[in-house]
């Protein structure tokens, strides 16, 4: 493959969380890396053969890094393939994403990690990274080959949606993974309290007659996780925190200086339990949407840095799995294409400065995983997103590039249009018109 | 109404006079009605009671219409009540039992709905174990859907027949105190009754052990009691709910005998209620679990048999009003 033409982005609003810069500027991209960055100045005479992209004041930021994406590959390719997810990612300005191991078969040994990463290598639209299972078959019993999977290239280990109920197993995982400096991602959920639930326990679910889960299920498990983390000194990524009471637990753990990080899904930042009114199964996600108080607390926690990372929690489910009675419908929502415009809502509402929002989907996940991406600095990989922050869009689920169209944002008015996405110096997406 | 009871044509005349167009295309939730609409439905149902007590009970209001009973959960009582209601109104009634018929093998609810819709039923009566199922189905069919019970959500025709039974026993609903007792948490009957009784101006109490009480039920505009003595004190109506025996295995209560001791209705507990208080139960009853036979079978206090009779009349009123709307819409 011939090297792509060097690009010079000029006249942009440059947002780089690493240097803390948010202001006018430009970037020159050459041979897959960022060759030069201009902050508050213009480039001198550009060499011949450089294509100039006039950004017209649009935001130029590091490409987004999404730590929690599900596809259907392998095992359920009708839902989503790595390629279709990558295409959707490019349209959403996501340049790297981590696929979850709960596929069929599960990614729980080095050969499946290798298989996935080989498949991923042929896909140009995005960098596809992979998480390995923490336990064999995601059963929560025996430890998976964490060391070998790390060697094969997995970036962290997790049992995805399945909580690891056995405290002994969880303790060993934290402790063993430490030897490979590997992060264990865990979604805290007490499986006994959560059994059979489809909505958040409270007045609303009770009125709707839906089987429900108390948010307490999250806090109880997180309290255990933190206690064991304290004992082992491992590294923990709290996957998709959703409740105010669990935030208190997280706050205490961070204050103690434990190596703990937390993510929140875009769905829990944008929706609350009322969005499942009329039994809207497209708003059925796992963990379930919480009350408005919890949503506000999550936004606050993101603003003050208690929560580090925002994920799309992209979980494709075809219509036949969604158009069912609420308690039977599959949970999950696609999110790769709507992550950035939805997140920008918090900027437009003046809840968070733009640079802090961008950090949570670029530098923060990159630093956590030790990636070179997620920053705009000379020598860094040329993964960029160009976005018109103010452009109004109406999300049309039918037009999403994901194979599955299960978006709770369908019909929503958002502000922020991805104009161009660059991966490894190549333009992988350009907005129509 | 009482005068017409002896004259067959007068009963029909009253029905025709009171017949109106149902306020919505579907009847999914008791809360969909406002007070005047609910009163109109009860008036119409009253007229059907008169008709049902005559030898000749048949009418042609639903002539040419097809009523489909679609019961994903078994219920002899409700299904035959709807069947009878439909037949008395002159409809062609088809009972589909998706559990045993080939219609729904491996099909999703929506597929079943679309398939059945192609048979062009005018009225579709649905019972399903999932909350929201009737609402989901209503989005996919061209006829009118009646919710005959969706999971733990609503059972609006039950609330209507309960209100009819109460109104006929007391002459009013407004101003009465109704205590709904037992497994409120899992009860669609309770949810629909809380809504409709409050619309009609009754004050409602919920009585039951904390494990069987919905979260924040006090926000439903009711008072919550965990003790039958205080819950029943001065109540005009005591509405008992069925305790599903699987709740016992779920660990919501320790045993049936303990449940009966503290939450089962017997004479002693009933004596706390207002003089002349009436006892109701949606059926089928677990005698000796939530209710003592002594109370259930006492014709002076029990409205339980009336409820069954009112069920047919209330459902006739709902079906007739829904069909009237279809007619007005030219469908």
CSV table of C-alpha atoms in Angstrom, one decimal, chain A residues 140 164-175 184-187 221 224-226 228-229 232 236:
chain,number,residue,atom,x,y,z
A,140,UNK,CA,-16.4,-17.0,36.9
A,164,UNK,CA,-17.5,-12.6,39.1
A,165,UNK,CA,-19.5,-13.7,42.1
A,166,UNK,CA,-16.9,-15.9,43.7
A,167,UNK,CA,-14.8,-13.6,45.9
A,168,UNK,CA,-11.9,-16.0,46.0
A,169,UNK,CA,-11.7,-16.2,42.2
A,170,UNK,CA,-11.9,-12.4,42.0
A,171,UNK,CA,-9.2,-12.0,44.6
A,172,UNK,CA,-6.9,-14.4,42.7
A,173,UNK,CA,-7.6,-12.6,39.4
A,174,UNK,CA,-6.7,-9.2,40.8
A,175,UNK,CA,-3.6,-10.6,42.3
A,184,UNK,CA,-9.1,-6.4,35.4
A,185,UNK,CA,-12.4,-4.8,34.3
A,186,UNK,CA,-15.4,-5.8,36.3
A,187,UNK,CA,-19.0,-4.7,36.2
A,221,UNK,CA,-20.4,-5.7,44.7
A,224,UNK,CA,-16.3,-6.1,47.9
A,225,UNK,CA,-14.2,-5.3,44.8
A,226,UNK,CA,-12.6,-2.4,46.5
A,228,UNK,CA,-10.1,-7.0,47.7
A,229,UNK,CA,-8.3,-4.5,45.6
A,232,UNK,CA,-4.1,-7.3,46.5
A,236,UNK,CA,-9.2,-2.5,38.6
